[in-house]
PDB file of C-alpha atoms in Angstrom:
ATOM      1  CA  MET A 258     140.593  97.346 150.167  1.00  0.00           C
ATOM      2  CA  LYS A 259     143.502  97.051 147.749  1.00  0.00           C
ATOM      3  CA  ASN A 260     142.960  93.321 147.293  1.00  0.00           C
ATOM      4  CA  GLN A 261     139.254  93.928 146.659  1.00  0.00           C
ATOM      5  CA  ASN A 262     140.034  96.544 144.010  1.00  0.00           C
ATOM      6  CA  GLU A 263     142.480  94.188 142.324  1.00  0.00           C
ATOM      7  CA  THR A 264     139.847  91.421 142.366  1.00  0.00           C
ATOM      8  CA  ASN A 265     137.254  93.716 140.800  1.00  0.00           C
ATOM      9  CA  SER A 266     139.808  94.825 138.222  1.00  0.00           C
ATOM     10  CA  PHE A 267     140.596  91.238 137.319  1.00  0.00           C
ATOM     11  CA  ARG A 268     136.905  90.372 137.031  1.00  0.00           C
ATOM     12  CA  GLY A 269     136.329  93.373 134.812  1.00  0.00           C
ATOM     13  CA  TRP A 270     139.329  92.474 132.643  1.00  0.00           C
ATOM     14  CA  TYR A 271     138.173  88.854 132.355  1.00  0.00           C
ATOM     15  CA  THR A 272     134.599  89.798 131.377  1.00  0.00           C
ATOM     16  CA  GLY A 273     135.708  92.546 129.011  1.00  0.00           C
ATOM     17  CA  GLU A 274     134.120  95.413 130.966  1.00  0.00           C
ATOM     18  CA  HIS A 275     137.448  96.936 132.001  1.00  0.00           C
ATOM     19  CA  ASP A 276     140.246  97.658 129.527  1.00  0.00           C
ATOM     20  CA  LEU A 277     143.615  97.623 131.221  1.00  0.00           C
ATOM     21  CA  ILE A 278     145.356  98.993 128.175  1.00  0.00           C
ATOM     22  CA  LEU A 279     143.270 102.155 128.016  1.00  0.00           C
ATOM     23  CA  SER A 280     142.845 102.840 131.717  1.00  0.00           C
ATOM     24  CA  ASN A 281     146.295 102.033 133.103  1.00  0.00           C
ATOM     25  CA  LEU A 282     148.855 102.440 130.366  1.00  0.00           C
ATOM     26  CA  SER A 283     150.726 105.565 129.569  1.00  0.00           C
ATOM     27  CA  THR A 284     151.216 106.534 125.967  1.00  0.00           C
ATOM     28  CA  GLN A 285     154.564 106.183 124.321  1.00  0.00           C
ATOM     29  CA  LYS A 286     156.372 109.174 122.959  1.00  0.00           C
ATOM     30  CA  VAL A 287     155.290 109.301 119.355  1.00  0.00           C
ATOM     31  CA  THR A 288     158.163 109.403 116.926  1.00  0.00           C
ATOM     32  CA  GLU A 289     158.266 109.429 113.182  1.00  0.00           C
ATOM     33  CA  ASP A 290     158.678 105.643 113.192  1.00  0.00           C
ATOM     34  CA  HIS A 291     155.402 105.272 115.092  1.00  0.00           C
ATOM     35  CA  VAL A 292     153.387 107.605 112.897  1.00  0.00           C
ATOM     36  CA  LYS A 293     151.224 105.696 110.449  1.00  0.00           C
ATOM     37  CA  PRO A 294     148.657 107.045 108.018  1.00  0.00           C
ATOM     38  CA  GLU A 295     145.148 106.906 109.365  1.00  0.00           C
ATOM     39  CA  PRO A 296     142.853 104.450 107.542  1.00  0.00           C
ATOM     40  CA  SER A 297     140.049 105.922 105.497  1.00  0.00           C
ATOM     41  CA  ASP A 298     137.488 104.203 107.710  1.00  0.00           C
ATOM     42  CA  LYS A 299     139.112 105.244 110.999  1.00  0.00           C
ATOM     43  CA  ASP A 300     135.773 105.462 112.774  1.00  0.00           C
ATOM     44  CA  ILE A 301     135.546 101.658 112.872  1.00  0.00           C
ATOM     45  CA  PHE A 302     138.785 101.231 114.822  1.00  0.00           C
ATOM     46  CA  ASP A 303     138.406 101.504 118.589  1.00  0.00           C
ATOM     47  CA  GLU A 304     141.025 102.524 121.091  1.00  0.00           C
ATOM     48  CA  SER A 305     142.150  98.946 121.735  1.00  0.00           C
ATOM     49  CA  GLU A 306     143.055  98.475 118.093  1.00  0.00           C
ATOM     50  CA  LYS A 307     145.029 101.711 118.169  1.00  0.00           C
ATOM     51  CA  ALA A 308     146.906 100.382 121.190  1.00  0.00           C
ATOM     52  CA  LEU A 309     147.951  97.352 119.193  1.00  0.00           C
ATOM     53  CA  ARG A 310     149.337  99.670 116.534  1.00  0.00           C
ATOM     54  CA  GLY A 311     151.964 100.901 119.012  1.00  0.00           C
ATOM     55  CA  VAL A 312     150.375 104.059 120.359  1.00  0.00           C
ATOM     56  CA  TYR A 313     150.219 102.687 123.904  1.00  0.00           C
ATOM     57  CA  ASP A 314     152.929 101.076 125.949  1.00  0.00           C
ATOM     58  CA  THR A 315     152.064  97.442 126.674  1.00  0.00           C
ATOM     59  CA  THR A 316     155.492  96.333 127.858  1.00  0.00           C
ATOM     60  CA  SER A 317     155.735  97.987 131.278  1.00  0.00           C
ATOM     61  CA  ASN A 318     152.292  97.316 132.705  1.00  0.00           C
ATOM     62  CA  ARG A 319     152.869  94.894 135.579  1.00  0.00           C
ATOM     63  CA  ARG A 320     149.199  94.381 136.308  1.00  0.00           C
ATOM     64  CA  LEU A 321     148.502  93.358 132.721  1.00  0.00           C
ATOM     65  CA  LYS A 322     151.416  90.933 132.795  1.00  0.00           C
ATOM     66  CA  SER A 323     150.157  89.422 136.055  1.00  0.00           C
ATOM     67  CA  TYR A 324     146.657  88.944 134.691  1.00  0.00           C
ATOM     68  CA  ASN A 325     147.958  87.367 131.500  1.00  0.00           C
ATOM     69  CA  LEU A 326     150.177  84.995 133.493  1.00  0.00           C
ATOM     70  CA  LEU A 327     147.270  84.035 135.773  1.00  0.00           C
ATOM     71  CA  TYR A 328     145.052  83.500 132.747  1.00  0.00           C
ATOM     72  CA  GLN A 329     147.594  81.230 131.058  1.00  0.00           C
ATOM     73  CA  ILE A 330     148.201  79.200 134.226  1.00  0.00           C
ATOM     74  CA  SER A 331     144.441  78.774 134.749  1.00  0.00           C
ATOM     75  CA  ALA A 332     144.011  77.611 131.149  1.00  0.00           C
ATOM     76  CA  VAL A 333     146.802  75.041 131.484  1.00  0.00           C
ATOM     77  CA  LEU A 334     145.414  73.718 134.784  1.00  0.00           C
ATOM     78  CA  PHE A 335     141.942  73.436 133.315  1.00  0.00           C
ATOM     79  CA  CYS A 336     143.212  71.492 130.292  1.00  0.00           C
ATOM     80  CA  ILE A 337     145.208  69.160 132.537  1.00  0.00           C
ATOM     81  CA  GLY A 338     142.168  68.567 134.764  1.00  0.00           C
ATOM     82  CA  LEU A 339     139.917  67.921 131.777  1.00  0.00           C
ATOM     83  CA  ALA A 340     142.424  65.496 130.239  1.00  0.00           C
ATOM     84  CA  PHE A 341     142.718  63.641 133.545  1.00  0.00           C
ATOM     85  CA  ALA A 342     138.913  63.372 133.865  1.00  0.00           C
ATOM     86  CA  LEU A 343     138.598  62.021 130.321  1.00  0.00           C
ATOM     87  CA  VAL A 344     141.389  59.486 130.747  1.00  0.00           C
ATOM     88  CA  TYR A 345     139.926  58.379 134.086  1.00  0.00           C
ATOM     89  CA  THR A 346     136.520  57.894 132.455  1.00  0.00           C
ATOM     90  CA  VAL A 347     137.987  55.943 129.549  1.00  0.00           C
ATOM     91  CA  SER A 348     139.610  53.523 132.007  1.00  0.00           C
ATOM     92  CA  TYR A 349     136.131  52.338 132.979  1.00  0.00           C
ATOM     93  CA  LEU A 350     135.094  51.575 129.394  1.00  0.00           C
ATOM     94  CA  PRO A 351     134.954  47.901 128.351  1.00  0.00           C
ATOM     95  CA  SER A 352     137.845  46.454 126.421  1.00  0.00           C
ATOM     96  CA  VAL A 353     137.814  46.555 122.645  1.00  0.00           C
ATOM     97  CA  GLY A 354     136.280  43.371 121.250  1.00  0.00           C
ATOM     98  CA  ASP A 355     134.565  42.364 124.484  1.00  0.00           C
ATOM     99  CA  LYS A 356     131.647  40.161 123.460  1.00  0.00           C
ATOM    100  CA  ASP A 357     129.460  41.449 126.297  1.00  0.00           C
ATOM    101  CA  THR A 358     129.505  45.069 125.098  1.00  0.00           C
ATOM    102  CA  PRO A 359     126.423  46.430 123.289  1.00  0.00           C
ATOM    103  CA  ALA A 360     128.474  47.094 120.152  1.00  0.00           C
ATOM    104  CA  ASN A 361     129.402  43.414 119.821  1.00  0.00           C
ATOM    105  CA  SER A 362     126.115  41.996 121.008  1.00  0.00           C
ATOM    106  CA  SER A 363     122.929  41.482 119.043  1.00  0.00           C
ATOM    107  CA  VAL A 364     120.751  42.392 122.029  1.00  0.00           C
ATOM    108  CA  VAL A 365     120.554  46.093 121.147  1.00  0.00           C
ATOM    109  CA  SER A 366     119.877  45.623 117.436  1.00  0.00           C
ATOM    110  CA  GLU A 367     117.272  42.963 118.181  1.00  0.00           C
ATOM    111  CA  ARG A 368     115.566  45.364 120.575  1.00  0.00           C
ATOM    112  CA  TYR A 369     115.447  48.073 117.923  1.00  0.00           C
ATOM    113  CA  ILE A 370     113.955  45.736 115.327  1.00  0.00           C
ATOM    114  CA  GLU A 371     111.558  43.722 117.480  1.00  0.00           C
ATOM    115  CA  LYS A 372     110.342  46.385 119.929  1.00  0.00           C
ATOM    116  CA  GLY A 373     111.050  49.567 117.984  1.00  0.00           C
ATOM    117  CA  LEU A 374     107.580  50.009 116.492  1.00  0.00           C
ATOM    118  CA  GLU A 375     105.844  49.184 119.763  1.00  0.00           C
ATOM    119  CA  GLU A 376     107.998  51.460 121.932  1.00  0.00           C
ATOM    120  CA  THR A 377     108.482  54.420 119.576  1.00  0.00           C
ATOM    121  CA  GLY A 378     105.416  54.324 117.335  1.00  0.00           C
ATOM    122  CA  ALA A 379     107.600  55.046 114.289  1.00  0.00           C
ATOM    123  CA  THR A 380     107.565  52.873 111.193  1.00  0.00           C
ATOM    124  CA  ASN A 381     110.982  54.277 110.299  1.00  0.00           C
ATOM    125  CA  ILE A 382     113.317  52.289 112.549  1.00  0.00           C
ATOM    126  CA  VAL A 383     116.227  54.685 112.019  1.00  0.00           C
ATOM    127  CA  SER A 384     114.264  57.714 113.227  1.00  0.00           C
ATOM    128  CA  GLY A 385     112.920  55.703 116.131  1.00  0.00           C
ATOM    129  CA  MET A 386     116.453  54.770 117.118  1.00  0.00           C
ATOM    130  CA  ILE A 387     118.225  58.125 116.843  1.00  0.00           C
ATOM    131  CA  LEU A 388     115.390  60.257 118.261  1.00  0.00           C
ATOM    132  CA  THR A 389     114.193  58.084 121.146  1.00  0.00           C
ATOM    133  CA  TYR A 390     116.749  55.479 122.238  1.00  0.00           C
ATOM    134  CA  ARG A 391     119.636  57.777 121.317  1.00  0.00           C
ATOM    135  CA  ALA A 392     117.902  61.150 121.624  1.00  0.00           C
ATOM    136  CA  PHE A 393     120.618  62.622 123.845  1.00  0.00           C
ATOM    137  CA  ASP A 394     123.305  61.618 121.346  1.00  0.00           C
ATOM    138  CA  THR A 395     121.405  63.427 118.603  1.00  0.00           C
ATOM    139  CA  PHE A 396     120.903  66.366 120.971  1.00  0.00           C
ATOM    140  CA  GLY A 397     124.695  66.603 121.260  1.00  0.00           C
ATOM    141  CA  GLU A 398     124.994  66.735 117.469  1.00  0.00           C
ATOM    142  CA  THR A 399     122.414  69.523 117.382  1.00  0.00           C
ATOM    143  CA  ASN A 400     124.407  71.438 119.984  1.00  0.00           C
ATOM    144  CA  VAL A 401     127.458  71.133 117.739  1.00  0.00           C
ATOM    145  CA  LEU A 402     125.551  72.979 115.012  1.00  0.00           C
ATOM    146  CA  PHE A 403     124.521  75.665 117.493  1.00  0.00           C
ATOM    147  CA  ILE A 404     128.039  76.179 118.844  1.00  0.00           C
ATOM    148  CA  SER A 405     129.652  76.142 115.396  1.00  0.00           C
ATOM    149  CA  THR A 406     127.286  78.881 114.230  1.00  0.00           C
ATOM    150  CA  ILE A 407     128.172  81.004 117.256  1.00  0.00           C
ATOM    151  CA  CYS A 408     131.891  80.573 116.524  1.00  0.00           C
ATOM    152  CA  VAL A 409     131.463  81.583 112.880  1.00  0.00           C
ATOM    153  CA  MET A 410     129.379  84.601 113.922  1.00  0.00           C
ATOM    154  CA  ILE A 411     132.093  85.720 116.336  1.00  0.00           C
ATOM    155  CA  LEU A 412     134.781  85.386 113.670  1.00  0.00           C
ATOM    156  CA  LEU A 413     132.992  86.750 110.613  1.00  0.00           C
ATOM    157  CA  MET A 414     130.113  89.015 111.626  1.00  0.00           C
ATOM    158  CA  LEU A 415     130.814  92.623 110.681  1.00  0.00           C
ATOM    159  CA  ASP A 416     129.611  95.782 112.351  1.00  0.00           C
ATOM    160  CA  GLU A 417     127.041  97.755 110.392  1.00  0.00           C
ATOM    161  CA  ARG A 418     129.437 100.720 110.341  1.00  0.00           C
ATOM    162  CA  ILE A 419     131.901  98.632 108.348  1.00  0.00           C
ATOM    163  CA  LEU A 420     129.279  97.671 105.801  1.00  0.00           C
ATOM    164  CA  HIS A 421     128.196 101.294 105.349  1.00  0.00           C
ATOM    165  CA  SER A 422     131.746 102.620 105.206  1.00  0.00           C
ATOM    166  CA  ARG A 423     132.615 100.360 102.285  1.00  0.00           C
ATOM    167  CA  SER A 424     130.076 101.790  99.888  1.00  0.00           C
ATOM    168  CA  GLY A 425     128.465 104.769 101.539  1.00  0.00           C
ATOM    169  CA  LYS A 426     125.035 103.286 100.938  1.00  0.00           C
ATOM    170  CA  GLU A 427     123.837  99.809 101.811  1.00  0.00           C
ATOM    171  CA  GLU A 428     122.034  99.522  98.468  1.00  0.00           C
ATOM    172  CA  GLU A 429     125.241 100.106  96.518  1.00  0.00           C
ATOM    173  CA  TYR A 430     127.146  97.533  98.526  1.00  0.00           C
ATOM    174  CA  GLU A 431     124.334  95.004  98.134  1.00  0.00           C
ATOM    175  CA  SER A 432     124.173  95.488  94.368  1.00  0.00           C
ATOM    176  CA  LYS A 433     127.876  94.675  94.117  1.00  0.00           C
ATOM    177  CA  MET A 434     127.643  91.509  96.201  1.00  0.00           C
ATOM    178  CA  GLU A 435     124.385  89.939  94.992  1.00  0.00           C
ATOM    179  CA  PHE A 436     122.740  89.103  91.685  1.00  0.00           C
ATOM    180  CA  ILE A 437     119.499  90.865  92.572  1.00  0.00           C
ATOM    181  CA  ASN A 438     118.844  92.048  89.013  1.00  0.00           C
ATOM    182  CA  ASP A 439     119.220  88.698  87.264  1.00  0.00           C
ATOM    183  CA  PRO A 440     115.803  87.984  85.654  1.00  0.00           C
ATOM    184  CA  ILE A 441     116.670  84.368  84.842  1.00  0.00           C
ATOM    185  CA  LEU A 442     117.686  83.570  88.410  1.00  0.00           C
ATOM    186  CA  GLN A 443     114.628  85.333  89.816  1.00  0.00           C
ATOM    187  CA  THR A 444     112.259  83.512  87.476  1.00  0.00           C
ATOM    188  CA  VAL A 445     113.760  80.142  88.332  1.00  0.00           C
ATOM    189  CA  ALA A 446     113.681  80.962  92.045  1.00  0.00           C
ATOM    190  CA  LYS A 447     110.001  81.940  91.889  1.00  0.00           C
ATOM    191  CA  VAL A 448     109.222  78.478  90.561  1.00  0.00           C
ATOM    192  CA  LEU A 449     111.652  76.397  92.623  1.00  0.00           C
ATOM    193  CA  CYS A 450     111.614  78.107  96.038  1.00  0.00           C
ATOM    194  CA  PRO A 451     107.998  77.207  96.913  1.00  0.00           C
ATOM    195  CA  ILE A 452     108.591  73.628  95.780  1.00  0.00           C
ATOM    196  CA  ILE A 453     111.813  73.365  97.778  1.00  0.00           C
ATOM    197  CA  PHE A 454     110.193  74.766 100.920  1.00  0.00           C
ATOM    198  CA  LEU A 455     107.174  72.474 100.654  1.00  0.00           C
ATOM    199  CA  PHE A 456     109.350  69.438 100.020  1.00  0.00           C
ATOM    200  CA  GLY A 457     111.602  70.332 102.949  1.00  0.00           C
ATOM    201  CA  ILE A 458     108.604  70.639 105.272  1.00  0.00           C
ATOM    202  CA  TYR A 459     107.302  67.307 103.984  1.00  0.00           C
ATOM    203  CA  VAL A 460     110.632  65.580 104.669  1.00  0.00           C
ATOM    204  CA  VAL A 461     110.761  67.028 108.206  1.00  0.00           C
ATOM    205  CA  LEU A 462     107.205  65.996 109.069  1.00  0.00           C
ATOM    206  CA  ASN A 463     107.521  62.588 107.430  1.00  0.00           C
ATOM    207  CA  GLY A 464     110.663  61.477 109.276  1.00  0.00           C
ATOM    208  CA  GLN A 465     108.890  58.974 111.540  1.00  0.00           C
ATOM    209  CA  LEU A 466     107.210  57.288 108.570  1.00  0.00           C
ATOM    210  CA  SER A 467     109.882  57.022 105.887  1.00  0.00           C
ATOM    211  CA  PRO A 468     113.489  58.091 105.193  1.00  0.00           C
ATOM    212  CA  GLY A 469     113.842  61.747 106.102  1.00  0.00           C
ATOM    213  CA  GLY A 470     113.587  63.792 109.246  1.00  0.00           C
ATOM    214  CA  GLY A 471     115.021  66.937 110.728  1.00  0.00           C
ATOM    215  CA  PHE A 472     118.567  66.771 109.375  1.00  0.00           C
ATOM    216  CA  SER A 473     117.706  66.056 105.738  1.00  0.00           C
ATOM    217  CA  GLY A 474     114.593  68.255 105.724  1.00  0.00           C
ATOM    218  CA  GLY A 475     116.467  71.102 107.375  1.00  0.00           C
ATOM    219  CA  ALA A 476     119.190  70.881 104.733  1.00  0.00           C
ATOM    220  CA  ILE A 477     116.547  71.202 102.010  1.00  0.00           C
ATOM    221  CA  LEU A 478     114.987  74.227 103.694  1.00  0.00           C
ATOM    222  CA  GLY A 479     118.417  75.807 104.128  1.00  0.00           C
ATOM    223  CA  ALA A 480     119.158  75.293 100.426  1.00  0.00           C
ATOM    224  CA  GLY A 481     115.858  76.986  99.568  1.00  0.00           C
ATOM    225  CA  MET A 482     116.776  79.966 101.743  1.00  0.00           C
ATOM    226  CA  ILE A 483     120.154  80.263 100.040  1.00  0.00           C
ATOM    227  CA  LEU A 484     118.531  80.199  96.587  1.00  0.00           C
ATOM    228  CA  TYR A 485     116.008  82.846  97.630  1.00  0.00           C
ATOM    229  CA  VAL A 486     118.593  85.254  99.042  1.00  0.00           C
ATOM    230  CA  ASN A 487     120.719  84.894  95.902  1.00  0.00           C
ATOM    231  CA  ALA A 488     117.784  85.648  93.647  1.00  0.00           C
ATOM    232  CA  PHE A 489     116.051  88.458  95.527  1.00  0.00           C
ATOM    233  CA  GLY A 490     118.718  89.916  97.799  1.00  0.00           C
ATOM    234  CA  ILE A 491     119.328  90.127 101.511  1.00  0.00           C
ATOM    235  CA  LYS A 492     116.916  93.018 102.127  1.00  0.00           C
ATOM    236  CA  LYS A 493     113.865  91.141 100.808  1.00  0.00           C
ATOM    237  CA  THR A 494     114.912  88.058 102.754  1.00  0.00           C
ATOM    238  CA  GLN A 495     115.129  90.083 105.947  1.00  0.00           C
ATOM    239  CA  ARG A 496     111.458  91.024 105.619  1.00  0.00           C
ATOM    240  CA  PHE A 497     110.509  87.552 106.858  1.00  0.00           C
ATOM    241  CA  PHE A 498     113.815  86.167 108.175  1.00  0.00           C
ATOM    242  CA  ASN A 499     116.092  88.692 109.837  1.00  0.00           C
ATOM    243  CA  GLU A 500     118.661  88.350 112.594  1.00  0.00           C
ATOM    244  CA  SER A 501     116.101  88.627 115.404  1.00  0.00           C
ATOM    245  CA  ILE A 502     113.893  85.907 113.948  1.00  0.00           C
ATOM    246  CA  TYR A 503     116.957  83.754 113.339  1.00  0.00           C
ATOM    247  CA  LYS A 504     118.059  83.986 116.978  1.00  0.00           C
ATOM    248  CA  VAL A 505     114.576  83.267 118.336  1.00  0.00           C
ATOM    249  CA  ALA A 506     114.061  80.289 116.006  1.00  0.00           C
ATOM    250  CA  LYS A 507     117.457  78.760 116.673  1.00  0.00           C
ATOM    251  CA  ILE A 508     117.402  79.125 120.468  1.00  0.00           C
ATOM    252  CA  THR A 509     113.761  78.044 120.725  1.00  0.00           C
ATOM    253  CA  ALA A 510     114.364  74.930 118.639  1.00  0.00           C
ATOM    254  CA  LEU A 511     117.352  73.833 120.708  1.00  0.00           C
ATOM    255  CA  THR A 512     115.559  74.569 123.996  1.00  0.00           C
ATOM    256  CA  LEU A 513     112.458  72.668 122.867  1.00  0.00           C
ATOM    257  CA  TYR A 514     114.570  69.653 121.976  1.00  0.00           C
ATOM    258  CA  GLY A 515     116.311  69.726 125.361  1.00  0.00           C
ATOM    259  CA  ILE A 516     113.054  70.016 127.304  1.00  0.00           C
ATOM    260  CA  ILE A 517     111.309  67.202 125.407  1.00  0.00           C
ATOM    261  CA  GLY A 518     114.313  64.881 125.612  1.00  0.00           C
ATOM    262  CA  SER A 519     114.867  65.545 129.310  1.00  0.00           C
ATOM    263  CA  TYR A 520     111.207  64.977 130.142  1.00  0.00           C
ATOM    264  CA  PHE A 521     111.126  61.755 128.122  1.00  0.00           C
ATOM    265  CA  TYR A 522     114.195  60.277 129.813  1.00  0.00           C
ATOM    266  CA  ILE A 523     113.382  61.449 133.334  1.00  0.00           C
ATOM    267  CA  MET A 524     109.932  59.898 133.177  1.00  0.00           C
ATOM    268  CA  GLY A 525     111.228  56.681 131.618  1.00  0.00           C
ATOM    269  CA  ALA A 526     114.075  56.302 134.103  1.00  0.00           C
ATOM    270  CA  ASN A 527     111.580  56.427 136.959  1.00  0.00           C
ATOM    271  CA  GLY A 528     109.106  54.010 135.386  1.00  0.00           C
ATOM    272  CA  LEU A 529     106.478  56.699 134.753  1.00  0.00           C
ATOM    273  CA  ASN A 530     104.339  57.325 131.682  1.00  0.00           C
ATOM    274  CA  ASN A 531     105.469  60.393 129.755  1.00  0.00           C
ATOM    275  CA  HIS A 532     101.911  61.301 128.593  1.00  0.00           C
ATOM    276  CA  ILE A 533     103.134  61.826 125.021  1.00  0.00           C
ATOM    277  CA  PRO A 534     100.931  59.546 122.867  1.00  0.00           C
ATOM    278  CA  LEU A 535     102.664  57.398 120.279  1.00  0.00           C
ATOM    279  CA  GLY A 536      99.723  57.739 117.894  1.00  0.00           C
ATOM    280  CA  THR A 537      98.778  55.296 115.182  1.00  0.00           C
ATOM    281  CA  PRO A 538     101.840  53.928 113.367  1.00  0.00           C
ATOM    282  CA  GLY A 539     101.775  55.079 109.761  1.00  0.00           C
ATOM    283  CA  SER A 540      99.853  58.322 110.371  1.00  0.00           C
ATOM    284  CA  ILE A 541     101.385  61.770 110.341  1.00  0.00           C
ATOM    285  CA  LEU A 542     100.662  62.291 114.061  1.00  0.00           C
ATOM    286  CA  SER A 543     102.646  59.330 115.322  1.00  0.00           C
ATOM    287  CA  GLY A 544     106.043  58.542 116.752  1.00  0.00           C
ATOM    288  CA  GLY A 545     105.620  60.223 120.132  1.00  0.00           C
ATOM    289  CA  ILE A 546     108.469  62.682 120.666  1.00  0.00           C
ATOM    290  CA  ILE A 547     109.946  62.067 117.200  1.00  0.00           C
ATOM    291  CA  LEU A 548     107.769  64.577 115.334  1.00  0.00           C
ATOM    292  CA  PRO A 549     108.418  67.631 117.570  1.00  0.00           C
ATOM    293  CA  ILE A 550     112.111  66.768 117.791  1.00  0.00           C
ATOM    294  CA  ASP A 551     112.317  66.460 114.005  1.00  0.00           C
ATOM    295  CA  ILE A 552     110.769  69.921 113.704  1.00  0.00           C
ATOM    296  CA  ALA A 553     113.281  71.355 116.182  1.00  0.00           C
ATOM    297  CA  VAL A 554     116.222  69.718 114.407  1.00  0.00           C
ATOM    298  CA  GLY A 555     114.949  70.856 111.012  1.00  0.00           C
ATOM    299  CA  ILE A 556     114.785  74.478 112.175  1.00  0.00           C
ATOM    300  CA  GLU A 557     118.257  74.204 113.691  1.00  0.00           C
ATOM    301  CA  VAL A 558     119.822  72.768 110.533  1.00  0.00           C
ATOM    302  CA  ALA A 559     118.081  75.232 108.199  1.00  0.00           C
ATOM    303  CA  CYS A 560     119.156  78.206 110.323  1.00  0.00           C
ATOM    304  CA  THR A 561     122.729  76.914 110.476  1.00  0.00           C
ATOM    305  CA  MET A 562     123.011  76.500 106.705  1.00  0.00           C
ATOM    306  CA  TYR A 563     121.602  79.940 106.001  1.00  0.00           C
ATOM    307  CA  ALA A 564     123.754  81.574 108.689  1.00  0.00           C
ATOM    308  CA  PHE A 565     126.950  80.022 107.341  1.00  0.00           C
ATOM    309  CA  TYR A 566     126.161  81.202 103.828  1.00  0.00           C
ATOM    310  CA  ALA A 567     125.172  84.722 104.899  1.00  0.00           C
ATOM    311  CA  LEU A 568     128.178  85.175 107.152  1.00  0.00           C
ATOM    312  CA  PHE A 569     130.746  83.889 104.644  1.00  0.00           C
ATOM    313  CA  LYS A 570     129.200  85.899 101.799  1.00  0.00           C
ATOM    314  CA  ARG A 571     128.413  89.208 103.421  1.00  0.00           C
ATOM    315  CA  GLY A 572     129.509  89.254 107.035  1.00  0.00           C
ATOM    316  CA  GLY A 573     126.024  89.597 108.514  1.00  0.00           C
ATOM    317  CA  LEU A 574     122.608  87.975 108.666  1.00  0.00           C
TER     318      LEU A 574
END
C-alpha cells in the first residue's frame, strides 16, 4: 500500500496535479529577514510562487529530493538513448560524395522534370515536388511552426487577471498598448487589408499553377492580420478571430494535412489509386492533394504569424 501511494504521488507530481511543496512541507519560522512587502497584485501569485520566496522549507523534504533525482536520471537516460539511436541511424546513411546517392544523381531531378506534371498535375514543379514527392518533409516543417507557437504561448501568455490588474479596465490597458485611435492608420488599413487578404488567398490557391502556395500566401495573410489588429485593436479583431477560432483553425489545418498526406502515401505504397483526381493542369482545381495541403499550410502559417505578434505585443491572443 505504501509503494502504491508513493507511485500515485509521483504520478501526480509529474503531471502537475499534486504539489509536493504545499502538501508535504512545513513552513519555516518567519523572521524579519524573510518578511517581504506584498506585491500590489498579490492575487496573481499562487502558493507555489510564495514557496519560492522562502515561506516554505524546500531543503528538508526527502520525497521531493528523491523525485527530483529520479527525474534528472530519467532525463539523462532518455537523452543518452536518443543520441545512441540517432548515431546508429546515421551509420546506415551513404557516404558523403557517393555517386549512387539521390543527392549526387540526376535520376531524382529528371523524374521531377519529366514526370512531375503527369504524376502531380501541377504546372508549378516546385509545388509538385515539395507537396507530393516530399509531402512528409513539408509536414515536418509545418509541425515545427505548430510546436514553436505552443512554446511561445507557454512562455509568454498571460492570465487575464494579470491584464486586468495592470490597468483596472481592459479598455484602458488596450488604449495604452495599441494605436486604435489613429485615423491615418485606420484609413490606410481599410484600403489595404481587403487587398492583402484577397491577394493572400490568391497566392494560396494558385500555388500549383505558379510561384506561391501555402507558405508565401500564409505569410501575406498573417501580415494582413497584424495590420488589422494594429489599426482597429485587439477587441475588434477578436470578433472574428479569437483564441477559440485560432485553436480550431490551427489544429484542424495540421490534422487535415496529416490525414491527406498519410492517405496519399499509404495508397501509393501499396500500388492503389488514391481517388484524388489530378484535374486539368493549368486550372484552379488541379494538382491533386496540392491544393488542400496548400490551404492547410496557409492557415497554419497565418495563425503562427498572428500568434507570435499578439503574444509578444500583449501576452494573449
